XYZ file of N, CA and C in Angstrom:
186
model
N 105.997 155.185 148.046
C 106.687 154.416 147.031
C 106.306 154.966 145.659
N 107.722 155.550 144.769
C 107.330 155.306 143.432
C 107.657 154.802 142.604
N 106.952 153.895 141.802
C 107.130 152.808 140.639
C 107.236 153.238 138.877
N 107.851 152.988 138.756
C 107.642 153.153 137.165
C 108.197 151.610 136.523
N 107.027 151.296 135.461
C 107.415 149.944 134.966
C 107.114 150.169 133.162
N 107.776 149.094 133.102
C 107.693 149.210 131.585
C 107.969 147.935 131.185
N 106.887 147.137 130.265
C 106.451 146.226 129.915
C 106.669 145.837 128.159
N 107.046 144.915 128.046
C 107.370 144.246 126.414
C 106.941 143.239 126.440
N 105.516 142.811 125.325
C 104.652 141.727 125.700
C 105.017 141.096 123.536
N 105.895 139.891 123.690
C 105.902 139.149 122.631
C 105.489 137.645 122.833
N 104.549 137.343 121.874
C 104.141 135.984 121.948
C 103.233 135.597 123.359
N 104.203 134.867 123.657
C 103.968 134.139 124.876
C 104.941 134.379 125.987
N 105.816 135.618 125.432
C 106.642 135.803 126.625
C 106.329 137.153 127.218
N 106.694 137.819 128.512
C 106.463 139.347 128.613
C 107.424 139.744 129.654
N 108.227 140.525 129.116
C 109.702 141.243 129.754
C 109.040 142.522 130.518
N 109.141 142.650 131.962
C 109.187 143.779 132.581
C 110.151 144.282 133.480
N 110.469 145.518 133.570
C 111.615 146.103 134.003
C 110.503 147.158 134.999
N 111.273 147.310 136.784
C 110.510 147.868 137.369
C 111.662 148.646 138.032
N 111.191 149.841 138.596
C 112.127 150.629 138.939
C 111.351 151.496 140.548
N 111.666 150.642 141.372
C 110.748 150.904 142.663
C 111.902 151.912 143.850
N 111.594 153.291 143.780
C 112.730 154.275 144.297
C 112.766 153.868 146.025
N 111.666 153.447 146.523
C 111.697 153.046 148.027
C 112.351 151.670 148.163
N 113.197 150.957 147.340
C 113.114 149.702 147.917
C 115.225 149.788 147.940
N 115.659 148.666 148.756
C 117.222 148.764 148.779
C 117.364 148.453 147.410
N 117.360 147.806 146.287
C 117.594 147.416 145.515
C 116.680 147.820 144.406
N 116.554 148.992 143.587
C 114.961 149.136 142.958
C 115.037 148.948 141.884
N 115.739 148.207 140.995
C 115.546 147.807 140.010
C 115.244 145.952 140.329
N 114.328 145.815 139.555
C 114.007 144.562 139.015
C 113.564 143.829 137.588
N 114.144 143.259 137.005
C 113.596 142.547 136.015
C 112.965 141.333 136.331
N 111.858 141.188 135.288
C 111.262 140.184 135.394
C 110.956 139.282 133.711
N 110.865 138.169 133.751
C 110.821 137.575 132.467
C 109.767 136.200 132.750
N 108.947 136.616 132.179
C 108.088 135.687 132.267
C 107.462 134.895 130.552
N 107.668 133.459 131.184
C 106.622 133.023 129.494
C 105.715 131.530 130.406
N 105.201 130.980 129.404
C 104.038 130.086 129.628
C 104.875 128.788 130.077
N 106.443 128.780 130.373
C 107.003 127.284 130.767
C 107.545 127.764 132.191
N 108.007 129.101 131.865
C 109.087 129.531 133.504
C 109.204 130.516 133.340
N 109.490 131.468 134.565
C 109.535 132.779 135.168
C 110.475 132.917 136.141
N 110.924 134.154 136.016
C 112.316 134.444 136.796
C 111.875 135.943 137.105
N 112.813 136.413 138.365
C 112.555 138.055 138.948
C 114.259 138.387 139.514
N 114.745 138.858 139.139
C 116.304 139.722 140.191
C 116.171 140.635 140.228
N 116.544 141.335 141.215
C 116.574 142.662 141.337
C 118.274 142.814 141.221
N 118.394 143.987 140.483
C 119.577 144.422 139.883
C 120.083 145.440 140.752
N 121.423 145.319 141.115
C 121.825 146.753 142.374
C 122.297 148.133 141.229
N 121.920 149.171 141.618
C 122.613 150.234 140.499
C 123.605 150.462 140.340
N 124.532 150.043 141.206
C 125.853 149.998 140.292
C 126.330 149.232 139.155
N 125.665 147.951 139.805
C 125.683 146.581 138.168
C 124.814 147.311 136.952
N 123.823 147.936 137.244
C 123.013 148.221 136.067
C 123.745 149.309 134.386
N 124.501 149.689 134.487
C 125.168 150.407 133.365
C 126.368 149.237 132.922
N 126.603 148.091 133.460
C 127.501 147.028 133.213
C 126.002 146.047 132.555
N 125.496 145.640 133.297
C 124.447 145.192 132.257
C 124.021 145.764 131.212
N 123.501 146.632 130.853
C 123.258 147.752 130.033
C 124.232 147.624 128.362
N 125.550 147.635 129.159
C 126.851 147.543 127.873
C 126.830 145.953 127.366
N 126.790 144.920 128.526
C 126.751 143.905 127.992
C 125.716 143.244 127.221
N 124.501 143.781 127.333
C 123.183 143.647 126.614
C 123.284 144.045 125.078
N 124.088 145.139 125.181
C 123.865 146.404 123.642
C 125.016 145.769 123.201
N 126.428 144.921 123.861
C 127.364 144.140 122.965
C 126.778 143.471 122.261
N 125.762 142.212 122.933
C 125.765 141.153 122.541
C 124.356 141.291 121.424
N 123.601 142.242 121.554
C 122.589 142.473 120.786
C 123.290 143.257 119.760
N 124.591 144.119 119.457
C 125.080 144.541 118.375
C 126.095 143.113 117.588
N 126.080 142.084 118.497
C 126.971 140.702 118.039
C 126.057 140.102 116.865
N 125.071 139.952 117.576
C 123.754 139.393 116.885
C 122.701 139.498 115.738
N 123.390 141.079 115.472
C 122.506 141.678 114.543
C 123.269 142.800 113.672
């Protein structure tokens, strides 16, 4: 198995994105803070559709 992760630690919250090449599904996000925590694993075809809809709504926002 190889992993590569990458971690964004603000406040009290910490966003990690994991990218596990042995698994059916190897992407996963994870979002964790001090009230609730969540994990999906993302299939790679959805992932460049997430990707656009992320960079819309973060170019909406800012």
């Amino acid at each position: 198995m190889i992993e590569t992760r990458q971690v964004h630690n603000r406040e009290d919250v910490t966003i990690e994105v994991v990218h596990d090449n042995s698994a059916l599904n190897p992407i996963y996000l994870r979002i964790h803070s001090k009230k609730e925590s969540f994990e999906v694993n993302i299939d790679r075809q959805d992932f460049p559709f997430l990707m656009h809809m992320l960079n819309v709504t973060y170019a909406d926002t800012h």
